[in-house]
Amino acid sequence: MKRYFSLFLSALLLLTLGTPALAAEAKTDQRLAQAAAMAKKSLGIGDDYETFHGELWENELAPVWSMNWEREEDSIHVTATGSGKVLSYSLSENTGSTAGTFPPAFPALTPEQVRARGEAFLKKVLEAPLETAVFSEDSYSRLDSGTCRFSGRILLGGLPSPLSFSLTVRSSDGAVIRFSRDSLEGSVIGGVPSASPAAGQESAGGLLRDTLALRLEYVLDEEGKTASLRYLPEAGDDYFVDAQTGKLVNLSELYAQAQKRAQNSAGGLAESAADDAAPAAAQETGAGLTQAELEGVAKLEGVLSKDALDKKVRETAALGLGKYTLASASYSLNQESGDVTARLAYTRKDGNGVWRRNVTCDARSAALLSVSSYAPYTEKRTASIGEDEARKTAEAFLGALWGEEFAASRLYRAEPWEEKTSYGAAHAFTYAQQENGYFCPENSLSVAVDITDGSISALDRQWTAGVRFDSAEGLLDEAAAMGAWFDHYDVALGYRNIPVKLDLSREDPLAASLMEMGYEYFYSLKLAYTLEEPEGRSSAGVDAKSGKVIFRKSGGEESALSYSDLEGSWARKQLETLAGYGIGWSGGVCRPKKELTQIDLLTLLVSADGYRYDPETGSADELYRRAYQMGILTPAARQDQKHLTRGETVRLLLDCAGFGSTAKLQGIFTCSYTDREQIPADLLGYAALAQGLGIVGKDGSFDAGRTATRAEAAVMLYNFMNR
């Protein structure tokens, strides 16, 4: 049957490829046979699958086949175009995985070999020579998953394009188990334009530079204690330069024009009325409660009921709650500070729908913290309150509520309501702290005033007290800052997706079909110059004194480690191999000769379990909490900076791997280390297991009492994982 099915596919493929006319008139089963045969050829799918079926997603642009091959517990799922281009691939196999043991073992293939398998797969499924792949640099292997996930961009004619791909490769054998890609079919019309530009890069760069603008503001550091001046990019429209005409094009305006025909629905997702969530009063006697439970109950001491809070909040007439009914109240406890906040939800109805206003306050004092509102959509709303009147109301309210902060602030942004928008029902204002004539928007007060009755409909405060502001002396001028900002970009030539208005004069035959389907706009590829930031880096402005571009820190935990101090180290191979899987120490240096501390070893071991600890930004308490969960040590044994001997290092490693109870057995172990007689009795079992498992070299001495180094600890872990 399998052989017959293979011959049947081959025969139908020959028939459908015979002439264009015949292919166009092919029946559905013949089309499926063609798609299946081409997918089998490009993906190397064998003839040993027991069942097969396919389904068709038919449309005017690009019909897509969904095909499934199955046998026992294995299956393959493929989506492909009618011409055989593979859009997605999924392999499911019963591999008998033993994932979950610690420490994880190294896979059979290195990350480099895994990536090579992925590259080979892409060469089979991409359309050469038009399509080639470029991998993102942040892809790396993780040992806790047994796979390596890659992503990247598909180039068209060697140029960047809007197309991307993702690829998952199994580390044990290099098999690709998942693949998906974007495709031009069904997403753009007009094909791929010529890759040869008529306009020059330098002139395009000049036009794009003129679209940039900077503002000078204070920015808080990561700890929120110091603010320094920085030139920040102004938000604006997205532009590109047409590589053929050399003209600057406002892409944001093109999108806006394309979206004007689409009217948003009038409704919104109404919030569901929550049940009364006020805390129930505990019995006065506390009968049946443990001491811990009584302590938890005490954390809500002094919290007001929802009715009491409602009464106090309504005393603030500016909130305009007279027309509203209290729908619900919910309470939230801050475990660290002990503060309790309450969120009171109010509603009112009118002919247009339901209005909602939420008030958050201190649950003990009812001190106002924030306000938010929702107004139902209507096309007939008019403003009874103008912008100037609303601003006076807002400033008077903020001055009375948060006088000290407001006195240090100035108007930063005004967002008046406009009748033509038909959305919202408020004039909004943001006031930011100002020092030395410059704003610090991270310290700000925001307020909105209802246009129908002048009530406060939104309120928020983001404020860090006691910030030290850097001086405003020695600043670069804006021209110098703009030069640094522009220079950090690449003026890149590539393809962009551009919305184009459809009309019958277009030569593309698909345009008429799309218009019949109700489309007024569709996407087309355009060869364009755009400003692109360096791969894998995201900028956050220009330091106003040094002129250096500030880059945001990457996530850290989702990337491999690297070291700059391994030249000449005897353990370089092992350290770099571990680092390639994200196992080791953050900060860019290893310090392999440094005497090993307890926190050093825990950082190494816990990183093999997927948690990255950075002493500059991370929590040592969280590191130790994870170490306790892994069974490496107990809270009573915590000594962050204690130097560990080689014997202690082996013991912690084997305890973590679950060998501790066995290693503690007395009278059953021996080993052949030259200093066997000097090994303490409580470590002899650990030494014997370390020798048998290859964690510590079989020849020479064990040196149980000598302080270990970071390199030695890493090599012990490497040897264990390479068992």
XYZ file of C-alpha atoms in Angstrom:
723
model
C 0.000 0.000 0.000
C 2.816 2.391 0.895
C 4.615 1.617 -2.352
C 1.417 2.095 -4.353
C 0.759 5.443 -2.682
C 4.275 6.626 -3.555
C 3.887 5.574 -7.203
C 0.458 7.214 -7.346
C 1.886 10.535 -6.156
C 4.737 10.342 -8.640
C 2.404 9.600 -11.567
C 0.077 12.448 -10.687
C 3.003 14.798 -10.285
C 4.181 13.978 -13.818
C 0.684 14.595 -15.144
C 0.189 17.923 -13.402
C 3.602 19.178 -14.448
C 3.091 18.227 -18.066
C 1.654 21.505 -19.391
C 0.561 24.776 -17.755
C -2.957 24.365 -19.135
C -3.304 20.904 -17.662
C -1.978 22.091 -14.298
C -4.509 24.921 -14.245
C -7.352 22.456 -14.845
C -6.100 19.873 -12.357
C -8.637 18.329 -10.032
C -8.399 18.776 -6.282
C -6.952 15.306 -5.695
C -4.329 15.896 -8.379
C -3.396 19.214 -6.784
C -2.986 17.519 -3.414
C -0.826 14.827 -5.007
C 1.423 17.473 -6.527
C 1.757 19.396 -3.257
C 2.461 16.209 -1.283
C 5.072 14.927 -3.744
C 6.925 18.235 -3.763
C 6.833 18.488 0.042
C 8.155 14.934 0.358
C 10.991 15.743 -2.001
C 12.082 18.969 -0.304
C 11.682 17.647 3.256
C 12.951 14.110 2.696
C 9.801 12.447 4.020
C 10.065 8.671 3.635
C 7.539 6.091 2.440
C 7.080 4.369 5.800
C 4.163 6.454 7.102
C 0.928 4.477 7.388
C -1.670 7.175 6.805
C -1.851 10.477 4.969
C -4.504 13.145 4.487
C -4.643 16.715 3.285
C -6.974 19.674 3.532
C -7.213 22.738 1.317
C -7.483 26.370 2.385
C -8.701 27.891 -0.840
C -8.697 31.613 -1.587
C -8.158 33.930 -4.520
C -4.546 34.736 -3.662
C -2.625 31.679 -2.512
C -4.271 28.319 -1.828
C -2.553 26.479 1.031
C -2.464 22.746 1.700
C -2.458 21.295 5.195
C -0.982 17.777 5.017
C -0.473 15.094 7.663
C 1.621 11.908 7.619
C 1.179 9.482 10.538
C 2.554 6.182 11.834
C 2.123 4.669 15.291
C 3.196 7.472 17.698
C 4.969 9.605 15.085
C 3.514 12.243 12.800
C 4.492 15.055 10.434
C 2.368 18.102 9.723
C 3.170 20.372 6.776
C 1.508 23.430 5.292
C 2.557 24.313 1.772
C 1.446 26.367 -1.187
C 0.116 24.715 -4.287
C 3.545 25.109 -5.871
C 5.123 23.134 -3.035
C 6.677 25.971 -1.001
C 6.810 24.759 2.607
C 5.280 27.326 4.986
C 5.398 25.270 8.174
C 6.667 21.899 9.337
C 6.134 20.011 12.592
C 7.657 16.654 13.536
C 6.258 14.709 16.486
C 8.125 11.597 17.615
C 8.182 9.422 20.700
C 11.861 9.783 21.570
C 11.717 8.450 25.117
C 13.151 11.698 26.510
C 14.636 11.653 29.991
C 14.551 15.410 30.469
C 14.383 16.711 34.023
C 17.505 15.155 35.613
C 20.169 17.372 37.165
C 22.675 18.271 36.108
C 21.572 17.926 32.492
C 23.877 16.036 30.166
C 25.468 17.631 27.131
C 23.632 16.748 23.917
C 25.327 14.676 21.258
C 25.709 17.746 19.030
C 27.358 21.061 19.823
C 25.421 24.316 19.326
C 27.472 24.923 16.180
C 26.503 21.514 14.778
C 22.847 22.091 15.664
C 22.883 25.428 13.871
C 24.499 23.818 10.829
C 21.625 21.304 10.698
C 19.173 24.185 10.810
C 20.975 26.004 8.005
C 20.929 22.853 5.876
C 17.179 22.514 6.410
C 16.572 26.115 5.352
C 18.484 25.570 2.128
C 16.022 22.792 1.305
C 12.849 24.791 1.920
C 13.764 28.334 0.831
C 13.455 29.342 -2.814
C 17.010 29.696 -4.050
C 18.506 31.860 -5.377
C 15.894 34.507 -4.474
C 15.577 33.604 -0.776
C 18.395 33.266 1.742
C 18.331 33.269 5.542
C 20.111 35.379 8.155
C 20.008 34.129 11.758
C 19.385 36.467 14.677
C 22.388 36.640 16.971
C 20.409 36.012 20.161
C 19.675 32.346 19.392
C 21.342 29.840 21.708
C 20.919 26.368 23.188
C 19.390 25.628 26.566
C 20.093 22.306 28.172
C 16.820 22.158 30.069
C 14.798 21.876 26.874
C 16.891 19.602 24.655
C 16.279 21.873 21.690
C 17.705 25.006 20.169
C 15.344 27.610 18.745
C 16.546 29.907 15.998
C 14.857 32.833 14.369
C 15.865 35.279 11.714
C 15.037 37.180 8.561
C 14.552 35.950 5.027
C 16.492 38.011 2.501
C 15.158 38.600 -1.000
C 17.906 38.947 -3.554
C 20.337 39.468 -0.685
C 18.345 42.395 0.780
C 16.377 42.554 4.068
C 12.647 41.938 3.741
C 9.559 41.841 5.984
C 9.712 38.035 5.937
C 10.908 36.142 9.006
C 11.314 32.514 10.042
C 11.584 30.408 13.196
C 13.249 27.029 13.492
C 13.538 24.514 16.331
C 16.244 21.848 16.135
C 16.616 18.862 18.461
C 20.022 18.925 20.120
C 20.326 15.159 20.499
C 20.375 14.353 16.783
C 19.985 17.620 14.852
C 16.470 16.832 13.618
C 14.342 19.855 12.782
C 11.099 19.439 14.712
C 9.394 22.784 14.020
C 9.627 25.376 11.265
C 7.476 28.285 10.184
C 7.980 31.199 7.837
C 6.301 34.244 6.372
C 5.535 34.112 2.697
C 4.826 36.618 -0.062
C 1.920 34.515 -1.333
C -1.265 35.772 0.213
C 0.374 38.795 1.827
C 1.547 41.050 -1.020
C 0.723 41.694 -4.667
C 3.009 42.763 -7.459
C 5.930 40.393 -6.880
C 9.466 41.371 -5.853
C 10.746 44.670 -7.304
C 14.230 45.020 -8.726
C 16.994 45.019 -6.134
C 18.930 47.734 -7.997
C 18.227 51.208 -6.548
C 18.172 54.366 -8.666
C 18.581 56.682 -5.659
C 21.807 56.876 -3.666
C 22.275 55.886 -0.033
C 23.864 59.193 0.995
C 21.014 61.362 -0.290
C 18.468 58.978 1.267
C 20.274 59.239 4.591
C 20.065 63.033 4.470
C 16.312 62.943 3.931
C 15.813 60.424 6.733
C 17.977 62.420 9.118
C 15.695 65.419 8.665
C 12.788 63.364 10.022
C 14.538 62.879 13.380
C 14.027 65.155 16.376
C 15.381 65.088 19.928
C 14.283 66.554 23.255
C 16.458 67.136 26.326
C 15.143 65.618 29.572
C 16.243 64.106 32.858
C 16.228 60.301 33.044
C 16.392 58.295 36.271
C 19.076 55.650 36.703
C 18.132 52.007 37.328
C 18.077 52.506 41.097
C 15.878 55.600 40.808
C 18.224 57.743 42.894
C 19.997 59.924 40.346
C 18.725 61.709 37.249
C 20.986 62.739 34.382
C 20.242 64.719 31.247
C 19.756 62.835 28.033
C 18.689 63.671 24.498
C 15.696 61.451 23.766
C 14.053 60.758 20.402
C 10.749 62.455 19.800
C 7.937 60.146 18.834
C 6.932 60.684 15.245
C 5.824 59.136 12.016
C 7.615 56.269 10.290
C 9.381 57.272 7.055
C 11.249 55.590 4.240
C 12.919 56.782 1.054
C 11.733 55.198 -2.180
C 14.892 53.653 -3.607
C 13.762 54.253 -7.194
C 12.355 57.800 -7.053
C 14.505 59.066 -4.180
C 11.441 60.639 -2.572
C 10.740 60.685 1.156
C 7.516 58.818 1.985
C 5.501 59.041 5.204
C 4.584 55.413 5.864
C 2.414 56.319 8.860
C 0.222 58.479 6.638
C -0.130 55.637 4.143
C -1.342 53.334 6.896
C -3.713 56.012 8.232
C -5.252 56.461 4.800
C -5.668 52.710 4.419
C -7.380 52.447 7.804
C -9.822 55.339 7.393
C -12.331 53.138 5.643
C -12.464 50.752 8.592
C -14.777 51.994 11.357
C -14.243 50.573 14.794
C -17.291 49.036 16.391
C -19.112 51.218 18.874
C -18.979 48.749 21.693
C -16.227 47.975 24.099
C -15.504 45.143 26.468
C -17.407 46.027 29.566
C -15.849 45.137 32.827
C -17.666 42.382 34.595
C -19.076 43.392 37.931
C -17.019 41.628 40.544
C -18.503 40.202 43.664
C -17.997 42.159 46.807
C -14.366 41.351 47.639
C -14.125 43.199 50.962
C -12.328 41.062 53.556
C -14.607 39.218 55.899
C -14.191 40.075 59.547
C -12.365 37.466 61.552
C -13.990 36.053 64.635
C -13.037 38.093 67.652
C -11.745 35.076 69.491
C -9.631 33.780 66.596
C -10.861 30.311 67.389
C -9.425 27.603 65.145
C -6.695 29.815 63.630
C -2.972 29.154 63.926
C -0.525 31.811 65.041
C 0.608 32.309 61.428
C -3.007 32.732 60.334
C -3.687 35.219 63.112
C -0.622 37.207 62.034
C -1.969 37.233 58.486
C -5.341 38.461 59.706
C -3.639 41.243 61.649
C -2.220 42.636 58.407
C -5.716 43.862 57.558
C -6.216 45.582 60.911
C -7.727 49.043 60.456
C -8.945 48.410 56.924
C -12.246 50.158 56.279
C -15.310 48.457 54.861
C -16.418 49.220 51.314
C -19.305 51.330 52.608
C -17.011 53.388 54.831
C -14.533 53.877 51.985
C -17.344 54.789 49.619
C -18.594 57.432 52.034
C -15.142 59.001 52.438
C -14.337 58.916 48.708
C -17.649 60.609 47.870
C -16.617 63.497 50.105
C -14.226 64.477 47.317
C -16.845 66.219 45.221
C -14.442 66.717 42.318
C -14.689 62.997 41.539
C -18.289 63.499 40.410
C -19.563 60.283 41.961
C -23.028 61.650 42.701
C -24.420 60.050 39.532
C -22.564 56.766 40.079
C -23.449 53.623 42.014
C -20.810 51.565 43.813
C -20.635 48.213 42.029
C -17.794 46.452 43.833
C -14.712 46.837 45.971
C -11.502 44.812 45.981
C -8.555 44.945 48.362
C -4.857 44.336 47.735
C -2.093 43.793 50.318
C 1.521 44.794 49.704
C 3.397 41.998 51.480
C 6.586 44.022 51.900
C 5.229 47.358 53.128
C 2.024 46.111 54.747
C 0.028 48.792 52.917
C -3.471 47.841 51.798
C -5.145 49.499 48.818
C -8.796 49.346 47.815
C -10.249 49.628 44.315
C -13.822 50.905 44.233
C -15.691 50.304 40.972
C -18.579 52.668 40.119
C -21.063 52.593 37.231
C -23.833 54.762 35.798
C -26.095 54.386 32.784
C -27.357 56.828 30.206
C -28.822 56.556 26.736
C -25.430 55.767 25.174
C -24.438 52.936 27.468
C -22.627 52.313 30.741
C -20.074 54.755 32.172
C -17.478 53.359 34.569
C -15.209 55.037 37.088
C -12.648 53.209 39.240
C -11.138 54.828 42.322
C -8.072 53.376 44.055
C -7.347 54.599 47.573
C -5.570 53.695 50.790
C -7.810 51.105 52.447
C -7.216 52.511 55.927
C -7.340 56.267 55.364
C -9.205 56.467 52.021
C -6.407 58.738 50.737
C -6.805 59.014 46.985
C -4.210 57.178 44.865
C -5.560 56.914 41.323
C -8.670 57.186 39.156
C -9.597 55.690 35.782
C -12.773 55.940 33.705
C -14.479 54.447 30.693
C -16.961 56.367 28.530
C -19.203 54.500 26.044
C -18.754 55.232 22.373
C -21.072 57.703 20.672
C -20.949 59.894 17.590
C -23.104 62.606 19.181
C -20.970 63.639 22.169
C -20.237 67.351 22.630
C -18.094 69.113 25.213
C -19.637 71.252 27.964
C -16.188 71.917 29.437
C -13.465 73.561 27.341
C -9.733 72.881 27.517
C -8.870 76.073 29.455
C -11.549 75.487 32.081
C -10.523 71.844 32.397
C -6.897 72.812 32.930
C -7.814 75.209 35.738
C -9.843 72.443 37.374
C -6.994 69.961 36.998
C -4.371 72.270 38.466
C -6.536 73.270 41.412
C -7.208 69.609 42.180
C -3.562 68.538 41.949
C -2.439 71.489 44.053
C -4.843 70.538 46.817
C -4.110 66.798 46.645
C -0.346 66.611 46.020
C 0.790 70.169 46.651
C 4.525 69.565 47.117
C 4.935 67.477 43.991
C 2.721 69.778 41.933
C 4.715 72.822 43.021
C 7.846 71.176 41.575
C 6.104 70.373 38.274
C 5.147 72.150 35.081
C 2.760 71.242 32.273
C 4.496 68.556 30.224
C 1.769 67.420 27.841
C -1.825 68.428 27.095
C -4.206 66.134 25.236
C -7.457 68.035 24.658
C -10.561 66.143 23.595
C -11.492 66.640 19.964
C -15.052 66.219 18.755
C -13.946 64.649 15.475
C -12.414 61.672 17.267
C -15.750 60.536 18.792
C -13.735 58.607 21.383
C -13.161 59.343 25.032
C -14.780 62.090 27.050
C -11.985 64.027 28.751
C -9.269 66.659 28.449
C -6.032 65.111 29.748
C -2.941 66.807 31.204
C 0.437 65.569 32.423
C 2.645 67.612 34.751
C 6.270 66.572 35.160
C 8.938 67.592 37.645
C 11.228 70.277 36.283
C 14.799 70.938 37.435
C 17.295 73.394 35.937
C 14.695 74.158 33.282
C 14.435 70.526 32.081
C 11.675 67.976 32.587
C 11.991 64.646 34.378
C 8.862 62.864 33.064
C 9.478 59.782 35.209
C 8.309 61.987 38.095
C 4.889 63.046 36.894
C 1.265 63.694 37.838
C -1.455 62.862 35.316
C -5.056 64.025 35.445
C -8.082 64.099 33.131
C -11.266 66.180 33.369
C -14.630 64.916 32.104
C -15.919 67.128 29.256
C -19.569 66.578 30.254
C -19.510 67.659 33.912
C -15.981 68.832 34.789
C -15.304 65.965 37.201
C -11.929 64.254 37.631
C -12.099 61.173 35.426
C -8.461 60.014 35.573
C -5.627 60.480 38.030
C -2.187 58.960 38.514
C 1.081 59.745 40.258
C 4.499 58.327 39.358
C 7.013 59.876 41.730
C 10.347 58.982 43.310
C 11.235 61.228 46.217
C 14.771 62.401 46.986
C 16.169 62.155 43.454
C 19.565 63.790 42.979
C 19.636 65.780 39.734
C 22.861 66.076 37.816
C 23.959 69.588 36.903
C 22.989 71.170 33.611
C 26.530 72.318 32.863
C 28.777 71.135 30.056
C 25.971 69.920 27.815
C 26.347 69.070 24.140
C 24.289 71.200 21.810
C 21.427 69.568 19.945
C 23.312 69.471 16.638
C 26.134 67.401 18.167
C 23.631 65.082 19.870
C 21.746 64.649 16.611
C 24.973 63.745 14.843
C 25.677 60.994 17.373
C 22.079 59.807 17.234
C 21.949 59.618 13.443
C 25.356 57.939 13.219
C 24.229 55.014 15.367
C 21.748 54.057 12.644
C 22.475 52.207 9.430
C 20.874 53.608 6.284
C 19.719 50.191 5.130
C 18.451 49.184 1.703
C 15.731 46.555 1.774
C 12.148 45.660 0.999
C 9.224 47.096 2.960
C 5.546 46.165 3.018
C 3.620 49.203 1.768
C -0.186 49.594 1.728
C -1.338 50.478 -1.799
C -4.771 51.550 -3.004
C -6.294 49.037 -5.388
C -7.718 50.088 -8.739
C -8.459 48.359 -12.017
C -5.561 50.093 -13.756
C -3.062 47.930 -11.857
C -1.473 45.325 -14.086
C -1.586 42.698 -11.352
C -4.614 40.460 -12.078
C -5.049 39.858 -8.356
C -6.063 43.497 -7.831
C -9.464 42.969 -9.484
C -10.076 39.818 -7.446
C -9.224 41.604 -4.218
C -11.533 44.500 -5.075
C -14.361 42.040 -5.692
C -13.658 40.609 -2.241
C -14.148 44.056 -0.695
C -10.524 45.173 -0.318
C -9.657 48.804 -1.011
C -6.001 48.514 0.022
C -3.492 45.689 0.005
C 0.218 45.284 0.590
C 2.950 45.546 -1.998
C 6.730 45.292 -1.691
C 8.766 48.461 -2.159
C 12.550 48.767 -2.388
C 13.338 51.387 0.222
C 15.991 53.009 2.394
C 15.204 53.017 6.120
C 17.039 53.730 9.364
C 17.927 50.510 11.186
C 19.519 50.078 14.610
C 22.411 47.612 15.084
C 21.321 43.976 15.252
C 20.195 42.971 18.713
C 20.589 46.427 20.282
C 17.961 48.924 21.368
C 18.970 52.522 22.043
C 17.592 54.890 24.666
C 18.919 58.285 23.671
C 22.212 60.206 23.832
C 24.018 61.160 27.027
C 23.874 64.959 27.047
C 27.432 65.347 28.361
C 29.471 62.530 26.838
C 27.597 62.347 23.533
C 27.509 58.550 23.751
C 24.446 56.656 22.604
C 22.884 54.784 25.528
C 21.809 51.218 24.794
C 19.297 49.327 26.871
C 20.519 46.211 28.592
C 19.408 42.964 27.015
C 17.400 40.412 28.945
C 20.570 38.535 29.954
C 18.890 35.229 30.820
C 18.002 34.622 27.181
C 21.525 34.699 25.771
C 24.771 32.782 25.971
C 27.584 33.936 28.247
C 31.010 35.083 27.142
C 34.277 35.789 28.968
C 37.186 38.061 28.125
C 39.760 36.608 30.558
C 40.261 32.983 29.496
C 43.444 33.434 27.468
C 45.934 30.807 28.663
C 43.503 29.160 31.089
C 43.834 25.381 31.380
C 40.015 25.168 31.600
C 39.184 27.398 28.639
C 37.480 24.684 26.587
C 35.220 23.585 29.425
C 34.371 27.131 30.521
C 33.493 28.254 26.993
C 31.402 25.148 26.345
C 29.360 25.739 29.497
C 29.025 29.438 28.686
C 27.624 28.560 25.261
C 24.671 26.981 27.072
C 24.242 29.932 29.429
C 25.950 28.157 32.349
C 28.406 30.197 34.392
C 28.857 33.706 35.738
C 27.463 36.980 34.371
C 29.483 40.133 33.841
C 31.737 39.205 30.923
C 34.619 37.885 33.043
C 35.125 34.448 34.578
C 38.091 34.974 36.935
C 39.010 31.288 36.647
C 41.783 31.461 39.274
C 39.582 33.122 41.907
C 39.065 31.088 45.074
C 35.590 29.596 44.976
C 32.964 30.966 47.368
C 29.652 29.399 48.262
C 27.712 31.974 46.258
C 30.066 31.403 43.289
C 29.246 27.694 43.265
C 25.514 28.240 43.665
C 25.538 30.736 40.792
C 27.205 28.090 38.605
C 24.945 25.196 39.605
C 21.658 27.108 39.496
C 22.523 28.497 36.040
C 22.586 24.888 34.820
C 18.965 24.709 35.960
C 18.045 27.745 33.830
C 18.297 30.616 36.365
C 20.811 33.381 35.674
C 22.055 35.335 38.715
C 23.787 38.682 38.155
C 25.201 40.126 41.412
C 24.796 43.665 40.066
C 21.070 43.416 39.415
C 19.838 40.133 40.896
C 18.738 39.051 44.352
C 21.054 36.784 46.324
C 18.048 35.754 48.416
C 16.304 34.501 45.280
C 19.461 32.622 44.244
C 19.598 30.864 47.599
C 15.861 30.140 47.550
C 16.346 28.272 44.285
C 19.391 26.471 45.714
C 17.292 25.277 48.681
C 14.628 24.000 46.280
C 17.284 22.081 44.342
C 18.567 20.467 47.534
C 22.082 21.912 47.219
C 22.105 23.126 50.824
C 19.784 24.185 53.652
C 19.094 27.742 54.916
C 21.135 26.998 58.035
C 24.210 26.305 55.866
C 24.106 29.649 54.038
C 27.461 31.472 54.099
C 27.646 33.588 50.941
C 31.366 34.394 51.011
C 32.648 31.195 52.601
C 35.564 29.691 50.650
C 34.872 26.101 49.618
C 37.374 23.287 49.579
C 37.501 20.788 46.742
C 35.838 18.212 49.001
C 32.999 20.578 49.887
C 32.542 21.452 46.226
C 32.204 17.784 45.250
C 29.780 17.191 48.120
C 27.484 20.067 47.112
C 27.544 18.984 43.472
C 26.662 15.367 44.260
C 24.024 16.389 46.817
C 22.422 18.531 44.146
C 22.407 15.565 41.734
C 20.728 13.293 44.283
C 23.772 11.170 45.220
C 24.068 12.514 48.774
C 22.256 9.700 50.604
C 24.388 7.107 48.826
C 27.658 8.966 49.407
C 26.968 9.126 53.155
C 26.904 5.336 53.523
C 29.862 4.205 55.614
C 32.225 1.289 55.078
C 31.362 0.457 51.466
C 33.525 2.881 49.463
C 37.121 2.962 48.384
C 39.076 4.928 45.806
C 42.570 4.992 44.302
C 43.581 8.618 44.861
C 47.184 8.927 46.034
C 46.031 10.778 49.164
C 43.229 8.337 49.947
C 44.333 8.057 53.586
C 43.985 11.822 54.088
C 40.410 12.049 52.824
C 38.036 12.652 55.795
C 35.677 9.756 56.523
C 32.573 11.835 55.814
C 33.943 12.686 52.353
C 35.247 9.269 51.326
C 31.975 8.222 49.706
C 31.828 11.503 47.795
C 35.433 11.086 46.635
C 34.779 7.533 45.452
C 31.664 8.567 43.523
C 33.485 11.559 42.048
C 36.215 9.229 40.795
C 33.772 6.646 39.461
C 31.641 9.223 37.673
C 34.668 11.001 36.253
C 33.899 14.289 38.039
C 37.454 14.488 39.399
C 40.399 12.949 37.551
C 41.110 9.317 38.354
C 44.847 9.815 38.697
C 46.714 11.887 41.265
C 45.368 13.275 44.526
C 41.882 14.351 45.566
C 43.077 17.336 47.633
C 39.925 17.400 49.730
C 41.129 20.208 52.013
C 42.521 22.615 49.412
C 40.397 25.627 48.489
C 38.858 25.150 45.049
C 38.955 27.701 42.250
C 36.107 28.779 40.001
C 37.758 26.974 37.080
C 37.991 23.721 39.048
C 34.312 23.905 40.016
C 33.314 24.536 36.399
C 35.407 21.600 35.166
C 33.834 19.314 37.784
C 30.382 20.306 36.522
C 31.504 19.927 32.899
C 32.855 16.424 33.569
C 29.629 15.423 35.302
C 27.504 16.744 32.427
C 29.789 15.005 29.911
C 29.395 11.635 31.634
